[in-house]
PDB file of C-alpha atoms in Angstrom:
ATOM      1  CA  UNK A   1       0.067  -0.028   0.120  1.00  0.00           C
ATOM      2  CA  UNK A   2       1.146   3.688  -0.866  1.00  0.00           C
ATOM      3  CA  UNK A   3       2.072   5.770   1.952  1.00  0.00           C
ATOM      4  CA  UNK A   4       2.500   9.392   1.138  1.00  0.00           C
ATOM      5  CA  UNK A   5       2.424   8.517  -2.271  1.00  0.00           C
ATOM      6  CA  UNK A   6       5.300   6.349  -2.143  1.00  0.00           C
ATOM      7  CA  UNK A   7       5.911   2.357  -1.574  1.00  0.00           C
ATOM      8  CA  UNK A   8       6.819   1.306   1.867  1.00  0.00           C
ATOM      9  CA  UNK A   9      10.575   1.320   2.943  1.00  0.00           C
ATOM     10  CA  UNK A  10      11.751  -1.949   2.074  1.00  0.00           C
ATOM     11  CA  UNK A  11      15.080  -3.748   3.510  1.00  0.00           C
ATOM     12  CA  UNK A  12      18.106  -5.133   0.984  1.00  0.00           C
ATOM     13  CA  UNK A  13      17.987  -8.767   0.671  1.00  0.00           C
ATOM     14  CA  UNK A  14      21.672  -8.803  -0.053  1.00  0.00           C
ATOM     15  CA  UNK A  15      24.649  -6.233   0.084  1.00  0.00           C
ATOM     16  CA  UNK A  16      27.748  -6.327  -1.726  1.00  0.00           C
ATOM     17  CA  UNK A  17      30.972  -4.739  -0.547  1.00  0.00           C
ATOM     18  CA  UNK A  18      32.497  -4.907  -4.273  1.00  0.00           C
ATOM     19  CA  UNK A  19      36.015  -4.609  -4.786  1.00  0.00           C
ATOM     20  CA  UNK A  20      36.677  -1.968  -7.675  1.00  0.00           C
ATOM     21  CA  UNK A  21      40.306  -1.448  -9.292  1.00  0.00           C
ATOM     22  CA  UNK A  22      42.524   1.245  -7.238  1.00  0.00           C
ATOM     23  CA  UNK A  23      41.399   0.218  -3.777  1.00  0.00           C
ATOM     24  CA  UNK A  24      37.754   1.568  -3.819  1.00  0.00           C
ATOM     25  CA  UNK A  25      35.058  -0.880  -2.489  1.00  0.00           C
ATOM     26  CA  UNK A  26      31.507  -0.319  -3.842  1.00  0.00           C
ATOM     27  CA  UNK A  27      28.383  -0.621  -1.335  1.00  0.00           C
ATOM     28  CA  UNK A  28      25.610  -2.076  -3.353  1.00  0.00           C
ATOM     29  CA  UNK A  29      22.439  -3.218  -2.131  1.00  0.00           C
ATOM     30  CA  UNK A  30      19.694  -5.367  -4.016  1.00  0.00           C
ATOM     31  CA  UNK A  31      16.163  -4.929  -2.607  1.00  0.00           C
ATOM     32  CA  UNK A  32      12.565  -5.948  -3.942  1.00  0.00           C
ATOM     33  CA  UNK A  33      11.648  -9.122  -6.102  1.00  0.00           C
ATOM     34  CA  UNK A  34      14.775 -11.063  -7.153  1.00  0.00           C
ATOM     35  CA  UNK A  35      13.182 -12.098 -10.324  1.00  0.00           C
ATOM     36  CA  UNK A  36      11.588  -8.373 -11.102  1.00  0.00           C
ATOM     37  CA  UNK A  37      12.533  -5.761 -13.482  1.00  0.00           C
ATOM     38  CA  UNK A  38      16.263  -5.078 -13.010  1.00  0.00           C
ATOM     39  CA  UNK A  39      16.638  -1.388 -12.321  1.00  0.00           C
ATOM     40  CA  UNK A  40      19.385   0.487 -11.164  1.00  0.00           C
ATOM     41  CA  UNK A  41      19.388   3.686  -9.204  1.00  0.00           C
ATOM     42  CA  UNK A  42      22.366   6.091  -9.510  1.00  0.00           C
ATOM     43  CA  UNK A  43      22.630   9.073  -6.821  1.00  0.00           C
ATOM     44  CA  UNK A  44      23.063  12.668  -6.956  1.00  0.00           C
ATOM     45  CA  UNK A  45      26.049  14.801  -5.823  1.00  0.00           C
ATOM     46  CA  UNK A  46      28.785  13.601  -7.144  1.00  0.00           C
ATOM     47  CA  UNK A  47      29.276  12.358  -3.581  1.00  0.00           C
ATOM     48  CA  UNK A  48      25.843  12.413  -1.990  1.00  0.00           C
ATOM     49  CA  UNK A  49      25.675   8.614  -1.325  1.00  0.00           C
ATOM     50  CA  UNK A  50      22.286   6.523  -1.812  1.00  0.00           C
ATOM     51  CA  UNK A  51      19.278   6.834   0.058  1.00  0.00           C
ATOM     52  CA  UNK A  52      16.165   4.416   1.338  1.00  0.00           C
ATOM     53  CA  UNK A  53      13.768   7.161  -0.316  1.00  0.00           C
ATOM     54  CA  UNK A  54      15.017   6.488  -3.653  1.00  0.00           C
ATOM     55  CA  UNK A  55      13.943   2.557  -3.502  1.00  0.00           C
ATOM     56  CA  UNK A  56      10.415   3.866  -2.393  1.00  0.00           C
ATOM     57  CA  UNK A  57       9.747   5.081  -5.921  1.00  0.00           C
ATOM     58  CA  UNK A  58       9.630   1.284  -6.832  1.00  0.00           C
ATOM     59  CA  UNK A  59       6.604  -1.189  -6.394  1.00  0.00           C
ATOM     60  CA  UNK A  60       8.820  -3.836  -4.597  1.00  0.00           C
ATOM     61  CA  UNK A  61       6.855  -6.558  -5.904  1.00  0.00           C
ATOM     62  CA  UNK A  62       7.458  -5.739  -9.401  1.00  0.00           C
ATOM     63  CA  UNK A  63      11.323  -4.555  -9.383  1.00  0.00           C
ATOM     64  CA  UNK A  64      14.426  -5.881  -8.541  1.00  0.00           C
ATOM     65  CA  UNK A  65      16.417  -2.597  -7.309  1.00  0.00           C
ATOM     66  CA  UNK A  66      20.043  -2.229  -7.433  1.00  0.00           C
ATOM     67  CA  UNK A  67      21.320   0.961  -5.306  1.00  0.00           C
ATOM     68  CA  UNK A  68      25.089   1.735  -5.835  1.00  0.00           C
ATOM     69  CA  UNK A  69      27.079   4.003  -3.371  1.00  0.00           C
ATOM     70  CA  UNK A  70      29.638   5.739  -6.106  1.00  0.00           C
ATOM     71  CA  UNK A  71      33.269   6.081  -5.682  1.00  0.00           C
ATOM     72  CA  UNK A  72      33.919   7.949  -2.363  1.00  0.00           C
ATOM     73  CA  UNK A  73      30.095   8.352  -1.752  1.00  0.00           C
ATOM     74  CA  UNK A  74      27.760   6.856   1.159  1.00  0.00           C
ATOM     75  CA  UNK A  75      29.062   3.605   2.531  1.00  0.00           C
ATOM     76  CA  UNK A  76      31.530   2.883  -0.211  1.00  0.00           C
ATOM     77  CA  UNK A  77      35.342   3.071   0.509  1.00  0.00           C
ATOM     78  CA  UNK A  78      37.435   4.924   1.216  1.00  0.00           C
ATOM     79  CA  UNK A  79      34.642   7.382   1.565  1.00  0.00           C
ATOM     80  CA  UNK A  80      35.341  11.012   0.301  1.00  0.00           C
ATOM     81  CA  UNK A  81      38.497   9.670  -1.532  1.00  0.00           C
ATOM     82  CA  UNK A  82      39.155  11.815  -4.509  1.00  0.00           C
ATOM     83  CA  UNK A  83      41.803   9.690  -6.223  1.00  0.00           C
ATOM     84  CA  UNK A  84      41.129   7.377  -9.081  1.00  0.00           C
ATOM     85  CA  UNK A  85      37.431   8.727  -8.977  1.00  0.00           C
ATOM     86  CA  UNK A  86      36.148  10.509 -12.246  1.00  0.00           C
ATOM     87  CA  UNK A  87      33.150   9.798 -14.290  1.00  0.00           C
ATOM     88  CA  UNK A  88      35.282   7.112 -16.419  1.00  0.00           C
ATOM     89  CA  UNK A  89      35.935   5.299 -13.234  1.00  0.00           C
ATOM     90  CA  UNK A  90      32.250   5.328 -12.496  1.00  0.00           C
ATOM     91  CA  UNK A  91      31.325   4.088 -15.787  1.00  0.00           C
ATOM     92  CA  UNK A  92      33.543   1.337 -15.617  1.00  0.00           C
ATOM     93  CA  UNK A  93      32.205   0.338 -12.053  1.00  0.00           C
ATOM     94  CA  UNK A  94      28.365   0.285 -13.565  1.00  0.00           C
ATOM     95  CA  UNK A  95      29.896  -2.155 -16.097  1.00  0.00           C
ATOM     96  CA  UNK A  96      31.486  -4.173 -13.171  1.00  0.00           C
ATOM     97  CA  UNK A  97      28.466  -4.140 -11.029  1.00  0.00           C
ATOM     98  CA  UNK A  98      25.998  -5.156 -13.912  1.00  0.00           C
ATOM     99  CA  UNK A  99      28.514  -8.132 -14.938  1.00  0.00           C
ATOM    100  CA  UNK A 100      28.723  -9.501 -11.437  1.00  0.00           C
ATOM    101  CA  UNK A 101      25.108  -9.304 -10.837  1.00  0.00           C
ATOM    102  CA  UNK A 102      24.575 -10.981 -14.201  1.00  0.00           C
ATOM    103  CA  UNK A 103      22.342  -8.103 -15.585  1.00  0.00           C
ATOM    104  CA  UNK A 104      22.495  -7.903 -19.378  1.00  0.00           C
ATOM    105  CA  UNK A 105      20.054  -4.753 -19.591  1.00  0.00           C
ATOM    106  CA  UNK A 106      18.667  -2.574 -17.155  1.00  0.00           C
ATOM    107  CA  UNK A 107      16.393   0.387 -16.543  1.00  0.00           C
ATOM    108  CA  UNK A 108      18.699   3.190 -15.548  1.00  0.00           C
ATOM    109  CA  UNK A 109      16.929   5.405 -12.940  1.00  0.00           C
ATOM    110  CA  UNK A 110      18.919   8.670 -11.862  1.00  0.00           C
ATOM    111  CA  UNK A 111      18.165  12.133 -10.102  1.00  0.00           C
ATOM    112  CA  UNK A 112      20.521  15.292 -10.541  1.00  0.00           C
ATOM    113  CA  UNK A 113      24.259  14.238 -11.134  1.00  0.00           C
ATOM    114  CA  UNK A 114      22.635  10.545 -11.045  1.00  0.00           C
ATOM    115  CA  UNK A 115      20.712  11.565 -14.141  1.00  0.00           C
ATOM    116  CA  UNK A 116      23.761  13.050 -15.712  1.00  0.00           C
ATOM    117  CA  UNK A 117      25.772   9.867 -14.946  1.00  0.00           C
ATOM    118  CA  UNK A 118      22.891   7.907 -16.487  1.00  0.00           C
ATOM    119  CA  UNK A 119      23.365   9.624 -19.747  1.00  0.00           C
ATOM    120  CA  UNK A 120      26.984   9.134 -20.165  1.00  0.00           C
ATOM    121  CA  UNK A 121      26.273   5.511 -19.002  1.00  0.00           C
ATOM    122  CA  UNK A 122      23.802   5.468 -21.765  1.00  0.00           C
ATOM    123  CA  UNK A 123      26.469   6.649 -24.227  1.00  0.00           C
ATOM    124  CA  UNK A 124      29.255   4.583 -23.038  1.00  0.00           C
ATOM    125  CA  UNK A 125      26.918   1.212 -23.007  1.00  0.00           C
ATOM    126  CA  UNK A 126      24.176   1.520 -25.235  1.00  0.00           C
ATOM    127  CA  UNK A 127      23.694  -2.072 -25.404  1.00  0.00           C
ATOM    128  CA  UNK A 128      22.947  -2.351 -21.416  1.00  0.00           C
ATOM    129  CA  UNK A 129      19.935   0.175 -21.419  1.00  0.00           C
ATOM    130  CA  UNK A 130      16.436  -0.982 -21.128  1.00  0.00           C
ATOM    131  CA  UNK A 131      15.067   2.544 -20.338  1.00  0.00           C
ATOM    132  CA  UNK A 132      15.922   5.800 -18.929  1.00  0.00           C
ATOM    133  CA  UNK A 133      14.146   7.783 -16.149  1.00  0.00           C
ATOM    134  CA  UNK A 134      15.959  11.026 -15.424  1.00  0.00           C
ATOM    135  CA  UNK A 135      14.815  13.432 -12.625  1.00  0.00           C
ATOM    136  CA  UNK A 136      16.334  17.039 -12.820  1.00  0.00           C
ATOM    137  CA  UNK A 137      19.106  16.406 -15.071  1.00  0.00           C
ATOM    138  CA  UNK A 138      21.965  18.204 -14.458  1.00  0.00           C
ATOM    139  CA  UNK A 139      24.466  19.620 -17.332  1.00  0.00           C
ATOM    140  CA  UNK A 140      28.076  20.128 -16.344  1.00  0.00           C
ATOM    141  CA  UNK A 141      28.850  23.343 -18.337  1.00  0.00           C
ATOM    142  CA  UNK A 142      30.839  26.079 -16.924  1.00  0.00           C
ATOM    143  CA  UNK A 143      27.852  28.554 -17.061  1.00  0.00           C
ATOM    144  CA  UNK A 144      25.443  26.312 -14.920  1.00  0.00           C
ATOM    145  CA  UNK A 145      28.415  25.295 -12.327  1.00  0.00           C
ATOM    146  CA  UNK A 146      29.166  29.250 -11.987  1.00  0.00           C
ATOM    147  CA  UNK A 147      25.312  30.101 -11.540  1.00  0.00           C
ATOM    148  CA  UNK A 148      25.229  27.950  -8.725  1.00  0.00           C
ATOM    149  CA  UNK A 149      28.604  29.173  -6.736  1.00  0.00           C
ATOM    150  CA  UNK A 150      28.121  32.787  -7.419  1.00  0.00           C
ATOM    151  CA  UNK A 151      24.086  33.089  -8.007  1.00  0.00           C
ATOM    152  CA  UNK A 152      24.358  34.949 -11.284  1.00  0.00           C
ATOM    153  CA  UNK A 153      20.580  34.719 -11.486  1.00  0.00           C
ATOM    154  CA  UNK A 154      20.070  36.592  -8.076  1.00  0.00           C
ATOM    155  CA  UNK A 155      17.707  33.704  -6.826  1.00  0.00           C
ATOM    156  CA  UNK A 156      18.669  34.374  -2.827  1.00  0.00           C
ATOM    157  CA  UNK A 157      20.746  37.087  -2.423  1.00  0.00           C
ATOM    158  CA  UNK A 158      20.987  37.450   1.153  1.00  0.00           C
ATOM    159  CA  UNK A 159      21.305  33.290   1.309  1.00  0.00           C
ATOM    160  CA  UNK A 160      24.523  33.594  -1.105  1.00  0.00           C
ATOM    161  CA  UNK A 161      25.821  36.321   0.790  1.00  0.00           C
ATOM    162  CA  UNK A 162      25.843  34.399   3.936  1.00  0.00           C
ATOM    163  CA  UNK A 163      27.421  31.523   1.782  1.00  0.00           C
ATOM    164  CA  UNK A 164      30.011  33.843   0.440  1.00  0.00           C
ATOM    165  CA  UNK A 165      30.922  35.045   3.790  1.00  0.00           C
ATOM    166  CA  UNK A 166      32.694  31.726   4.293  1.00  0.00           C
ATOM    167  CA  UNK A 167      35.144  32.320   1.782  1.00  0.00           C
ATOM    168  CA  UNK A 168      37.719  35.343   2.202  1.00  0.00           C
ATOM    169  CA  UNK A 169      36.790  38.320   0.056  1.00  0.00           C
ATOM    170  CA  UNK A 170      39.865  37.818  -2.208  1.00  0.00           C
ATOM    171  CA  UNK A 171      38.975  34.429  -3.330  1.00  0.00           C
ATOM    172  CA  UNK A 172      35.185  34.714  -4.053  1.00  0.00           C
ATOM    173  CA  UNK A 173      35.818  35.301  -7.552  1.00  0.00           C
ATOM    174  CA  UNK A 174      36.832  31.346  -7.727  1.00  0.00           C
ATOM    175  CA  UNK A 175      34.499  30.191  -5.062  1.00  0.00           C
ATOM    176  CA  UNK A 176      34.373  26.504  -6.328  1.00  0.00           C
ATOM    177  CA  UNK A 177      38.285  26.504  -6.327  1.00  0.00           C
ATOM    178  CA  UNK A 178      38.508  27.593  -2.777  1.00  0.00           C
ATOM    179  CA  UNK A 179      36.032  25.236  -1.650  1.00  0.00           C
ATOM    180  CA  UNK A 180      37.603  22.310  -3.373  1.00  0.00           C
ATOM    181  CA  UNK A 181      40.996  23.248  -1.843  1.00  0.00           C
ATOM    182  CA  UNK A 182      39.653  23.964   1.614  1.00  0.00           C
ATOM    183  CA  UNK A 183      37.534  20.768   2.125  1.00  0.00           C
ATOM    184  CA  UNK A 184      40.658  18.720   1.729  1.00  0.00           C
ATOM    185  CA  UNK A 185      42.460  17.334   4.689  1.00  0.00           C
ATOM    186  CA  UNK A 186      44.344  20.296   6.465  1.00  0.00           C
ATOM    187  CA  UNK A 187      48.078  20.252   7.124  1.00  0.00           C
ATOM    188  CA  UNK A 188      49.212  19.579  10.659  1.00  0.00           C
ATOM    189  CA  UNK A 189      49.443  23.621  11.231  1.00  0.00           C
ATOM    190  CA  UNK A 190      46.199  24.257   9.230  1.00  0.00           C
ATOM    191  CA  UNK A 191      42.919  25.434  10.196  1.00  0.00           C
ATOM    192  CA  UNK A 192      41.407  21.804  11.196  1.00  0.00           C
ATOM    193  CA  UNK A 193      37.803  23.384  11.309  1.00  0.00           C
ATOM    194  CA  UNK A 194      38.059  25.035   8.090  1.00  0.00           C
ATOM    195  CA  UNK A 195      36.393  21.879   5.770  1.00  0.00           C
ATOM    196  CA  UNK A 196      33.595  21.777   8.458  1.00  0.00           C
ATOM    197  CA  UNK A 197      33.011  25.636   8.006  1.00  0.00           C
ATOM    198  CA  UNK A 198      32.795  25.388   4.278  1.00  0.00           C
ATOM    199  CA  UNK A 199      30.881  22.362   4.214  1.00  0.00           C
ATOM    200  CA  UNK A 200      28.057  23.831   6.610  1.00  0.00           C
ATOM    201  CA  UNK A 201      28.085  26.825   4.348  1.00  0.00           C
ATOM    202  CA  UNK A 202      27.826  24.854   1.320  1.00  0.00           C
ATOM    203  CA  UNK A 203      24.837  22.434   2.722  1.00  0.00           C
ATOM    204  CA  UNK A 204      22.778  25.378   3.948  1.00  0.00           C
ATOM    205  CA  UNK A 205      23.217  27.212   0.682  1.00  0.00           C
ATOM    206  CA  UNK A 206      21.985  23.955  -1.167  1.00  0.00           C
ATOM    207  CA  UNK A 207      18.874  23.482   1.163  1.00  0.00           C
ATOM    208  CA  UNK A 208      18.070  27.013   0.572  1.00  0.00           C
ATOM    209  CA  UNK A 209      17.910  26.596  -3.386  1.00  0.00           C
ATOM    210  CA  UNK A 210      16.672  22.818  -3.182  1.00  0.00           C
ATOM    211  CA  UNK A 211      13.714  23.734  -1.108  1.00  0.00           C
ATOM    212  CA  UNK A 212      12.854  26.932  -2.276  1.00  0.00           C
ATOM    213  CA  UNK A 213      12.880  28.394   1.095  1.00  0.00           C
ATOM    214  CA  UNK A 214      15.873  30.469   2.842  1.00  0.00           C
ATOM    215  CA  UNK A 215      17.441  28.370   5.507  1.00  0.00           C
ATOM    216  CA  UNK A 216      18.066  30.468   8.815  1.00  0.00           C
ATOM    217  CA  UNK A 217      21.180  30.281  10.889  1.00  0.00           C
ATOM    218  CA  UNK A 218      18.971  29.313  13.600  1.00  0.00           C
ATOM    219  CA  UNK A 219      17.678  25.914  11.913  1.00  0.00           C
ATOM    220  CA  UNK A 220      18.916  22.532  13.409  1.00  0.00           C
ATOM    221  CA  UNK A 221      22.561  22.055  12.695  1.00  0.00           C
ATOM    222  CA  UNK A 222      24.037  18.682  11.443  1.00  0.00           C
ATOM    223  CA  UNK A 223      25.310  16.815  14.220  1.00  0.00           C
ATOM    224  CA  UNK A 224      29.448  16.107  14.339  1.00  0.00           C
ATOM    225  CA  UNK A 225      28.881  12.771  12.645  1.00  0.00           C
ATOM    226  CA  UNK A 226      26.795  14.127   9.775  1.00  0.00           C
ATOM    227  CA  UNK A 227      29.015  17.104   9.228  1.00  0.00           C
ATOM    228  CA  UNK A 228      31.909  14.869   8.825  1.00  0.00           C
ATOM    229  CA  UNK A 229      30.017  13.124   6.228  1.00  0.00           C
ATOM    230  CA  UNK A 230      29.280  16.375   4.265  1.00  0.00           C
ATOM    231  CA  UNK A 231      32.605  17.361   4.458  1.00  0.00           C
ATOM    232  CA  UNK A 232      33.782  13.837   2.407  1.00  0.00           C
ATOM    233  CA  UNK A 233      30.362  14.551   0.136  1.00  0.00           C
ATOM    234  CA  UNK A 234      31.440  18.236  -0.590  1.00  0.00           C
ATOM    235  CA  UNK A 235      35.087  17.104  -1.307  1.00  0.00           C
ATOM    236  CA  UNK A 236      33.801  14.503  -3.947  1.00  0.00           C
ATOM    237  CA  UNK A 237      31.360  16.969  -5.322  1.00  0.00           C
ATOM    238  CA  UNK A 238      33.945  19.967  -5.674  1.00  0.00           C
ATOM    239  CA  UNK A 239      36.443  17.389  -7.419  1.00  0.00           C
ATOM    240  CA  UNK A 240      34.092  16.662 -10.070  1.00  0.00           C
ATOM    241  CA  UNK A 241      32.467  20.299 -10.514  1.00  0.00           C
ATOM    242  CA  UNK A 242      36.123  21.612 -10.836  1.00  0.00           C
ATOM    243  CA  UNK A 243      36.728  19.372 -13.515  1.00  0.00           C
ATOM    244  CA  UNK A 244      33.089  19.736 -15.042  1.00  0.00           C
ATOM    245  CA  UNK A 245      32.517  16.104 -14.307  1.00  0.00           C
ATOM    246  CA  UNK A 246      35.023  15.050 -17.392  1.00  0.00           C
ATOM    247  CA  UNK A 247      32.152  15.715 -19.448  1.00  0.00           C
ATOM    248  CA  UNK A 248      33.050  18.899 -21.085  1.00  0.00           C
ATOM    249  CA  UNK A 249      35.272  17.581 -24.146  1.00  0.00           C
ATOM    250  CA  UNK A 250      32.992  16.396 -25.803  1.00  0.00           C
ATOM    251  CA  UNK A 251      30.554  18.131 -24.007  1.00  0.00           C
ATOM    252  CA  UNK A 252      27.848  15.725 -22.993  1.00  0.00           C
ATOM    253  CA  UNK A 253      25.299  16.926 -25.229  1.00  0.00           C
ATOM    254  CA  UNK A 254      27.106  15.762 -27.999  1.00  0.00           C
ATOM    255  CA  UNK A 255      27.558  12.471 -26.934  1.00  0.00           C
ATOM    256  CA  UNK A 256      23.703  11.655 -27.015  1.00  0.00           C
ATOM    257  CA  UNK A 257      23.542  11.013 -30.720  1.00  0.00           C
ATOM    258  CA  UNK A 258      24.464   7.538 -29.668  1.00  0.00           C
ATOM    259  CA  UNK A 259      21.979   6.885 -26.967  1.00  0.00           C
ATOM    260  CA  UNK A 260      19.684   3.779 -27.737  1.00  0.00           C
ATOM    261  CA  UNK A 261      16.222   4.366 -28.981  1.00  0.00           C
ATOM    262  CA  UNK A 262      14.599   3.212 -25.513  1.00  0.00           C
ATOM    263  CA  UNK A 263      11.770   4.737 -23.524  1.00  0.00           C
ATOM    264  CA  UNK A 264      13.354   8.110 -22.036  1.00  0.00           C
ATOM    265  CA  UNK A 265      11.436  10.217 -19.638  1.00  0.00           C
ATOM    266  CA  UNK A 266      12.848  13.350 -18.091  1.00  0.00           C
ATOM    267  CA  UNK A 267      11.055  14.936 -15.061  1.00  0.00           C
ATOM    268  CA  UNK A 268      12.019  18.351 -14.308  1.00  0.00           C
ATOM    269  CA  UNK A 269      10.449  20.923 -12.263  1.00  0.00           C
ATOM    270  CA  UNK A 270      10.383  24.619 -13.876  1.00  0.00           C
ATOM    271  CA  UNK A 271      11.175  26.077 -10.594  1.00  0.00           C
ATOM    272  CA  UNK A 272      14.209  23.908  -9.899  1.00  0.00           C
ATOM    273  CA  UNK A 273      16.735  26.328  -8.566  1.00  0.00           C
ATOM    274  CA  UNK A 274      19.729  23.937  -8.495  1.00  0.00           C
ATOM    275  CA  UNK A 275      19.609  22.006 -12.097  1.00  0.00           C
ATOM    276  CA  UNK A 276      18.151  24.593 -14.280  1.00  0.00           C
ATOM    277  CA  UNK A 277      15.087  23.662 -16.366  1.00  0.00           C
ATOM    278  CA  UNK A 278      16.930  24.960 -19.461  1.00  0.00           C
ATOM    279  CA  UNK A 279      19.298  21.580 -19.345  1.00  0.00           C
ATOM    280  CA  UNK A 280      16.616  19.163 -19.315  1.00  0.00           C
ATOM    281  CA  UNK A 281      15.009  21.245 -22.443  1.00  0.00           C
ATOM    282  CA  UNK A 282      18.368  20.792 -24.047  1.00  0.00           C
ATOM    283  CA  UNK A 283      18.821  17.114 -23.248  1.00  0.00           C
ATOM    284  CA  UNK A 284      14.852  16.470 -24.622  1.00  0.00           C
ATOM    285  CA  UNK A 285      15.923  18.422 -27.640  1.00  0.00           C
ATOM    286  CA  UNK A 286      18.818  16.201 -28.604  1.00  0.00           C
ATOM    287  CA  UNK A 287      17.054  13.084 -27.825  1.00  0.00           C
ATOM    288  CA  UNK A 288      14.241  12.949 -30.261  1.00  0.00           C
ATOM    289  CA  UNK A 289      12.608   9.755 -28.858  1.00  0.00           C
ATOM    290  CA  UNK A 290      12.313  11.448 -25.031  1.00  0.00           C
ATOM    291  CA  UNK A 291       9.393  12.649 -23.239  1.00  0.00           C
ATOM    292  CA  UNK A 292       9.784  15.632 -21.211  1.00  0.00           C
ATOM    293  CA  UNK A 293       7.453  16.407 -18.250  1.00  0.00           C
ATOM    294  CA  UNK A 294       7.144  19.316 -16.139  1.00  0.00           C
ATOM    295  CA  UNK A 295       6.304  18.693 -12.621  1.00  0.00           C
ATOM    296  CA  UNK A 296       4.678  21.978 -10.620  1.00  0.00           C
ATOM    297  CA  UNK A 297       6.383  23.258  -7.676  1.00  0.00           C
ATOM    298  CA  UNK A 298       8.627  20.486  -6.721  1.00  0.00           C
ATOM    299  CA  UNK A 299      11.948  22.697  -6.987  1.00  0.00           C
ATOM    300  CA  UNK A 300      14.768  20.005  -6.683  1.00  0.00           C
ATOM    301  CA  UNK A 301      13.133  17.959  -3.884  1.00  0.00           C
ATOM    302  CA  UNK A 302      12.877  14.302  -4.867  1.00  0.00           C
ATOM    303  CA  UNK A 303      10.522  13.856  -1.919  1.00  0.00           C
ATOM    304  CA  UNK A 304       8.190  16.466  -2.923  1.00  0.00           C
ATOM    305  CA  UNK A 305       4.651  15.257  -3.668  1.00  0.00           C
ATOM    306  CA  UNK A 306       4.258  16.220  -7.015  1.00  0.00           C
ATOM    307  CA  UNK A 307       7.763  14.633  -7.825  1.00  0.00           C
ATOM    308  CA  UNK A 308       7.038  11.342  -5.938  1.00  0.00           C
ATOM    309  CA  UNK A 309       4.213  10.990  -7.709  1.00  0.00           C
ATOM    310  CA  UNK A 310       5.445  11.773 -10.852  1.00  0.00           C
ATOM    311  CA  UNK A 311       8.410   9.085 -10.217  1.00  0.00           C
ATOM    312  CA  UNK A 312       5.742   6.428  -8.801  1.00  0.00           C
ATOM    313  CA  UNK A 313       3.591   7.092 -12.043  1.00  0.00           C
ATOM    314  CA  UNK A 314       6.309   6.324 -14.257  1.00  0.00           C
ATOM    315  CA  UNK A 315       7.741   3.535 -12.808  1.00  0.00           C
ATOM    316  CA  UNK A 316       4.489   1.813 -12.423  1.00  0.00           C
ATOM    317  CA  UNK A 317       3.509   2.533 -15.905  1.00  0.00           C
ATOM    318  CA  UNK A 318       6.736   1.015 -17.303  1.00  0.00           C
ATOM    319  CA  UNK A 319       6.418  -2.137 -15.137  1.00  0.00           C
ATOM    320  CA  UNK A 320       2.724  -2.870 -16.421  1.00  0.00           C
ATOM    321  CA  UNK A 321       3.375  -1.418 -20.127  1.00  0.00           C
ATOM    322  CA  UNK A 322       6.884  -1.407 -20.836  1.00  0.00           C
ATOM    323  CA  UNK A 323       6.923   2.316 -21.169  1.00  0.00           C
ATOM    324  CA  UNK A 324       6.515   5.464 -19.199  1.00  0.00           C
ATOM    325  CA  UNK A 325       2.850   6.273 -20.572  1.00  0.00           C
ATOM    326  CA  UNK A 326       1.696   9.594 -21.976  1.00  0.00           C
ATOM    327  CA  UNK A 327       1.686  11.761 -18.924  1.00  0.00           C
ATOM    328  CA  UNK A 328      -1.964  12.110 -18.647  1.00  0.00           C
ATOM    329  CA  UNK A 329      -2.713  10.004 -15.638  1.00  0.00           C
ATOM    330  CA  UNK A 330      -1.767   6.753 -14.074  1.00  0.00           C
TER     331      UNK A 330
END
């Protein structure tokens, strides 16, 4: 039975600590029906790690859900590691997981950065793709990345000023570069609290944009353990963004001509202030067979009732009909 528009939370029936090259160990979970439609879930960030929420879009009686914490993220080890951690490594990891779990083709479901990685995966291994469901796709171009760190669109000036105050005034022309450096392990004689201060400022700014409401300094702050996890998360994320996720040459949009002609649905909110709606429109225009559905009022929040409903509806349709429907109803 659905609760709040989502399927009940389920526990994984198998957990893998899957060894990958260069000392990385991937945390991989399988849940749902072992004989069901195989779907892989790609989390955002980069560096955010998986969440039980992402499994709740799937009917556990009809799907076999494979959740992967990407290199350096979540419960994969070493957490926060940036060595041997590029998009090309993640693509090889997806092939590794798929082959070890003996999955010839799978439905790929990704949100935000996870949707970007899904597109790169489909271009890299088109034969492995049964369908694509992409929520809030992110285009890693210089303009969009600068917009997030400099608030060039003026979405929340007061909150951006607070975010920027964590960075010395003479470094604010290159916020991302300073953050990437500051989130590394400090030197023995360095400011040991700097990574935590930067991670907290980034987290507050991201929360403001994701939910559409300013996050005040009086809001509940993350505990010490959570804050350490945020440092690792943003270390990985800044590492990727600093290099445009290694998808700049050729640009991701120019790689989409090789995508397989399989059911492809993009879900995006016009008021998403983290991943710009223009990105979803651009991807849709480059994939002739794709569908783009605008989800009203969801921002960048995957748990927003409108987005959760759109995800569940699309996945239910795919389970029943082998496609994502026409968007006019369940």
